[in-house]
PDB file of C-alpha atoms and ligand atoms in Angstrom:
ATOM      1  CA  UNK A  12      -2.790  54.541 -15.531  1.00 43.00           C
ATOM      2  CA  UNK A  13      -0.678  57.629 -15.661  1.00 48.00           C
ATOM      3  CA  UNK A  14       2.455  57.469 -13.620  1.00 49.00           C
ATOM      4  CA  UNK A  15       1.493  60.545 -11.603  1.00 49.00           C
ATOM      5  CA  UNK A  16      -0.470  58.292  -9.241  1.00 56.00           C
ATOM      6  CA  UNK A  17      -3.442  59.010  -7.038  1.00 66.00           C
ATOM      7  CA  UNK A  18      -1.391  60.731  -4.346  1.00 74.00           C
ATOM      8  CA  UNK A  19      -0.237  63.439  -6.697  1.00 70.00           C
ATOM      9  CA  UNK A  20      -3.709  63.762  -8.131  1.00 76.00           C
ATOM     10  CA  UNK A  21      -5.129  64.282  -4.650  1.00 79.00           C
ATOM     11  CA  UNK A  22      -2.509  66.909  -3.967  1.00 79.00           C
ATOM     12  CA  UNK A  23      -3.450  68.718  -7.177  1.00 84.00           C
ATOM     13  CA  UNK A  24      -7.122  68.622  -6.238  1.00 89.00           C
ATOM     14  CA  UNK A  25      -6.304  69.975  -2.821  1.00 92.00           C
ATOM     15  CA  UNK A  26      -4.461  72.940  -4.370  1.00 93.00           C
ATOM     16  CA  UNK A  27      -7.416  73.660  -6.674  1.00 94.00           C
ATOM     17  CA  UNK A  28      -9.931  73.433  -3.808  1.00 94.00           C
ATOM     18  CA  UNK A  29      -7.806  75.624  -1.582  1.00 96.00           C
ATOM     19  CA  UNK A  30      -7.302  78.359  -4.170  1.00 97.00           C
ATOM     20  CA  UNK A  31     -10.962  78.254  -5.172  1.00 95.00           C
ATOM     21  CA  UNK A  32     -12.133  78.582  -1.602  1.00 96.00           C
ATOM     22  CA  UNK A  33      -9.522  81.129  -0.542  1.00 97.00           C
ATOM     23  CA  UNK A  34      -8.419  82.897  -3.712  1.00 97.00           C
ATOM     24  CA  UNK A  35      -5.186  84.838  -3.295  1.00 98.00           C
ATOM     25  CA  UNK A  36      -4.999  88.510  -4.325  1.00 98.00           C
ATOM     26  CA  UNK A  37      -8.755  88.576  -4.867  1.00 98.00           C
ATOM     27  CA  UNK A  38      -9.503  92.289  -4.820  1.00 98.00           C
ATOM     28  CA  UNK A  39      -9.737  95.409  -6.950  1.00 98.00           C
ATOM     29  CA  UNK A  40      -6.419  97.232  -7.330  1.00 97.00           C
ATOM     30  CA  UNK A  41      -7.084 100.955  -7.141  1.00 95.00           C
ATOM     31  CA  UNK A  42      -3.672 102.022  -8.438  1.00 95.00           C
ATOM     32  CA  UNK A  43      -3.321  99.400 -11.177  1.00 96.00           C
ATOM     33  CA  UNK A  44      -1.422 100.515 -14.268  1.00 94.00           C
ATOM     34  CA  UNK A  45      -3.704  98.343 -16.399  1.00 95.00           C
ATOM     35  CA  UNK A  46      -6.586  95.955 -16.197  1.00 96.00           C
ATOM     36  CA  UNK A  47      -8.533  93.741 -18.589  1.00 96.00           C
ATOM     37  CA  UNK A  48     -11.755  91.779 -18.543  1.00 96.00           C
ATOM     38  CA  UNK A  49     -12.025  88.159 -19.608  1.00 97.00           C
ATOM     39  CA  UNK A  50     -15.069  86.084 -20.367  1.00 97.00           C
ATOM     40  CA  UNK A  51     -15.325  82.387 -21.091  1.00 96.00           C
ATOM     41  CA  UNK A  52     -18.797  82.037 -22.550  1.00 94.00           C
ATOM     42  CA  UNK A  53     -18.561  78.217 -22.673  1.00 93.00           C
ATOM     43  CA  UNK A  54     -18.627  78.076 -18.894  1.00 95.00           C
ATOM     44  CA  UNK A  55     -19.714  81.564 -17.830  1.00 97.00           C
ATOM     45  CA  UNK A  56     -16.424  82.439 -16.127  1.00 97.00           C
ATOM     46  CA  UNK A  57     -15.848  86.175 -15.818  1.00 98.00           C
ATOM     47  CA  UNK A  58     -12.651  87.763 -14.563  1.00 97.00           C
ATOM     48  CA  UNK A  59     -11.069  91.169 -14.278  1.00 98.00           C
ATOM     49  CA  UNK A  60      -7.289  91.095 -13.870  1.00 98.00           C
ATOM     50  CA  UNK A  61      -5.395  94.123 -12.497  1.00 97.00           C
ATOM     51  CA  UNK A  62      -1.677  94.657 -12.933  1.00 97.00           C
ATOM     52  CA  UNK A  63       0.839  97.196 -11.834  1.00 96.00           C
ATOM     53  CA  UNK A  64       3.793  97.136 -14.211  1.00 95.00           C
ATOM     54  CA  UNK A  65       6.899  99.242 -13.673  1.00 94.00           C
ATOM     55  CA  UNK A  66      10.376  98.921 -15.202  1.00 93.00           C
ATOM     56  CA  UNK A  67       9.187  95.926 -17.227  1.00 94.00           C
ATOM     57  CA  UNK A  68       8.308  93.984 -14.087  1.00 96.00           C
ATOM     58  CA  UNK A  69       4.924  92.937 -12.715  1.00 96.00           C
ATOM     59  CA  UNK A  70       5.027  94.698  -9.347  1.00 96.00           C
ATOM     60  CA  UNK A  71       1.568  93.629  -8.307  1.00 97.00           C
ATOM     61  CA  UNK A  72      -1.350  91.643  -9.695  1.00 98.00           C
ATOM     62  CA  UNK A  73      -4.863  90.926  -8.474  1.00 98.00           C
ATOM     63  CA  UNK A  74      -8.211  89.773  -9.823  1.00 98.00           C
ATOM     64  CA  UNK A  75     -11.939  89.790  -9.173  1.00 98.00           C
ATOM     65  CA  UNK A  76     -14.774  87.911 -10.783  1.00 97.00           C
ATOM     66  CA  UNK A  77     -16.763  84.751 -10.567  1.00 95.00           C
ATOM     67  CA  UNK A  78     -16.674  81.413 -12.274  1.00 96.00           C
ATOM     68  CA  UNK A  79     -15.986  77.746 -11.785  1.00 95.00           C
ATOM     69  CA  UNK A  80     -13.381  76.335  -9.410  1.00 94.00           C
ATOM     70  CA  UNK A  81     -10.850  75.817 -12.190  1.00 95.00           C
ATOM     71  CA  UNK A  82     -11.027  79.391 -13.475  1.00 97.00           C
ATOM     72  CA  UNK A  83     -10.779  80.880 -10.014  1.00 97.00           C
ATOM     73  CA  UNK A  84      -7.990  78.587  -8.825  1.00 97.00           C
ATOM     74  CA  UNK A  85      -6.055  79.222 -12.006  1.00 97.00           C
ATOM     75  CA  UNK A  86      -6.340  82.988 -11.556  1.00 98.00           C
ATOM     76  CA  UNK A  87      -5.317  82.728  -7.907  1.00 98.00           C
ATOM     77  CA  UNK A  88      -2.294  80.536  -8.690  1.00 97.00           C
ATOM     78  CA  UNK A  89      -1.383  82.911 -11.494  1.00 97.00           C
ATOM     79  CA  UNK A  90      -1.287  85.971  -9.234  1.00 98.00           C
ATOM     80  CA  UNK A  91       1.097  84.157  -6.906  1.00 97.00           C
ATOM     81  CA  UNK A  92       3.283  82.958  -9.762  1.00 96.00           C
ATOM     82  CA  UNK A  93       3.777  86.192 -11.696  1.00 97.00           C
ATOM     83  CA  UNK A  94       4.219  88.810  -8.967  1.00 96.00           C
ATOM     84  CA  UNK A  95       7.717  90.219  -9.237  1.00 97.00           C
ATOM     85  CA  UNK A  96       8.275  88.581 -12.614  1.00 96.00           C
ATOM     86  CA  UNK A  97       9.607  90.438 -15.682  1.00 96.00           C
ATOM     87  CA  UNK A  98       6.891  90.879 -18.312  1.00 95.00           C
ATOM     88  CA  UNK A  99       8.727  88.806 -20.914  1.00 93.00           C
ATOM     89  CA  UNK A 100       8.994  85.914 -18.458  1.00 95.00           C
ATOM     90  CA  UNK A 101       5.264  86.150 -17.844  1.00 95.00           C
ATOM     91  CA  UNK A 102       4.685  85.739 -21.569  1.00 93.00           C
ATOM     92  CA  UNK A 103       7.008  82.723 -21.663  1.00 93.00           C
ATOM     93  CA  UNK A 104       5.233  81.222 -18.667  1.00 94.00           C
ATOM     94  CA  UNK A 105       1.897  81.677 -20.409  1.00 93.00           C
ATOM     95  CA  UNK A 106       3.248  79.656 -23.374  1.00 91.00           C
ATOM     96  CA  UNK A 107       4.363  76.909 -20.998  1.00 92.00           C
ATOM     97  CA  UNK A 108       1.009  76.869 -19.209  1.00 92.00           C
ATOM     98  CA  UNK A 109      -0.757  76.520 -22.519  1.00 90.00           C
ATOM     99  CA  UNK A 110       1.562  73.655 -23.474  1.00 90.00           C
ATOM    100  CA  UNK A 111       0.972  71.959 -20.132  1.00 90.00           C
ATOM    101  CA  UNK A 112      -2.805  72.155 -20.588  1.00 90.00           C
ATOM    102  CA  UNK A 113      -2.901  70.950 -24.167  1.00 87.00           C
ATOM    103  CA  UNK A 114       0.076  68.663 -24.779  1.00 84.00           C
ATOM    104  CA  UNK A 115       0.647  65.183 -23.433  1.00 69.00           C
ATOM    105  CA  UNK A 116       4.210  65.727 -22.297  1.00 66.00           C
ATOM    106  CA  UNK A 117       5.091  69.384 -21.929  1.00 63.00           C
ATOM    107  CA  UNK A 118       8.757  70.104 -21.565  1.00 67.00           C
ATOM    108  CA  UNK A 119       8.660  72.340 -18.530  1.00 70.00           C
ATOM    109  CA  UNK A 120       8.555  72.325 -14.752  1.00 80.00           C
ATOM    110  CA  UNK A 121       5.838  74.634 -13.498  1.00 87.00           C
ATOM    111  CA  UNK A 122       5.892  73.876  -9.803  1.00 88.00           C
ATOM    112  CA  UNK A 123       2.618  74.594  -8.053  1.00 89.00           C
ATOM    113  CA  UNK A 124       0.960  75.552 -11.326  1.00 92.00           C
ATOM    114  CA  UNK A 125       1.136  71.881 -12.312  1.00 89.00           C
ATOM    115  CA  UNK A 126      -1.918  71.444 -10.113  1.00 90.00           C
ATOM    116  CA  UNK A 127      -3.794  72.636 -13.201  1.00 92.00           C
ATOM    117  CA  UNK A 128      -2.395  69.868 -15.384  1.00 89.00           C
ATOM    118  CA  UNK A 129      -5.311  67.550 -14.596  1.00 86.00           C
ATOM    119  CA  UNK A 130      -7.444  69.830 -16.759  1.00 88.00           C
ATOM    120  CA  UNK A 131      -5.666  68.317 -19.755  1.00 87.00           C
ATOM    121  CA  UNK A 132      -7.972  65.324 -19.485  1.00 86.00           C
ATOM    122  CA  UNK A 133     -11.011  67.579 -19.847  1.00 86.00           C
ATOM    123  CA  UNK A 134     -10.527  69.590 -23.043  1.00 86.00           C
ATOM    124  CA  UNK A 135     -13.713  71.591 -22.469  1.00 87.00           C
ATOM    125  CA  UNK A 136     -12.196  72.953 -19.242  1.00 91.00           C
ATOM    126  CA  UNK A 137      -8.938  74.141 -20.776  1.00 93.00           C
ATOM    127  CA  UNK A 138     -10.519  77.516 -21.496  1.00 94.00           C
ATOM    128  CA  UNK A 139     -11.467  77.825 -17.830  1.00 95.00           C
ATOM    129  CA  UNK A 140      -7.830  77.336 -16.858  1.00 95.00           C
ATOM    130  CA  UNK A 141      -6.386  79.672 -19.500  1.00 96.00           C
ATOM    131  CA  UNK A 142      -8.893  82.527 -19.080  1.00 97.00           C
ATOM    132  CA  UNK A 143      -6.933  84.312 -16.361  1.00 97.00           C
ATOM    133  CA  UNK A 144      -3.750  84.019 -18.401  1.00 96.00           C
ATOM    134  CA  UNK A 145      -5.342  85.375 -21.570  1.00 95.00           C
ATOM    135  CA  UNK A 146      -6.763  88.230 -19.520  1.00 96.00           C
ATOM    136  CA  UNK A 147      -3.439  88.975 -17.860  1.00 97.00           C
ATOM    137  CA  UNK A 148      -1.787  88.940 -21.270  1.00 94.00           C
ATOM    138  CA  UNK A 149      -4.288  91.505 -22.511  1.00 93.00           C
ATOM    139  CA  UNK A 150      -3.842  93.692 -19.451  1.00 94.00           C
ATOM    140  CA  UNK A 151      -0.077  93.686 -19.911  1.00 92.00           C
ATOM    141  CA  UNK A 152      -0.014  94.202 -23.671  1.00 87.00           C
ATOM    142  CA  UNK A 153      -3.038  96.521 -23.940  1.00 73.00           C
ATOM    143  CA  UNK A 154      -4.224  94.102 -26.636  1.00 55.00           C
ATOM    144  CA  UNK A 155      -7.811  95.069 -25.981  1.00 53.00           C
ATOM    145  CA  UNK A 156     -10.123  95.384 -23.078  1.00 57.00           C
ATOM    146  CA  UNK A 157     -11.993  92.121 -23.458  1.00 62.00           C
ATOM    147  CA  UNK A 158     -10.377  88.694 -23.604  1.00 66.00           C
ATOM    148  CA  UNK A 159     -12.601  86.020 -25.028  1.00 68.00           C
ATOM    149  CA  UNK A 160     -11.203  82.536 -24.962  1.00 69.00           C
ATOM    150  CA  UNK A 161     -12.646  81.697 -28.364  1.00 58.00           C
TER     151      UNK A 161
HETATM  152 ZN1   ZN B 206     -15.075  77.479 -16.052  1.00 70.88          ZN
END
């Protein structure tokens, strides 16, 4: 047994269900400064992430698309987490998210985003959880229009 316990696990599942059912910031942003498309062909998840960046800060972020509960909840949680955040902090957060999803004992406190940590036990779903983050990264860095998780 992991020491997180069933109570915490239930809470995590509740967060995922909630954000999947009522995704936050789920709309096209007409005045976005950048956007990028992401596609996880393993699962069929497809996202478009919109950002408005000014003075090195993410002023606004939104997304549209369709996919599994994990991909949608992750994108929704992401939009809440990164709004108002300096771009370099977003990049650092992305590193921490990736560590949380792939390493046994990540050295970071990610608050609500830790609801995604259960994905760690299902390696095939990690790409679902990271898709939004890869796509956001591409939107911010203009690294290319299409993010593909592999
Ligand atoms: Zn998926």
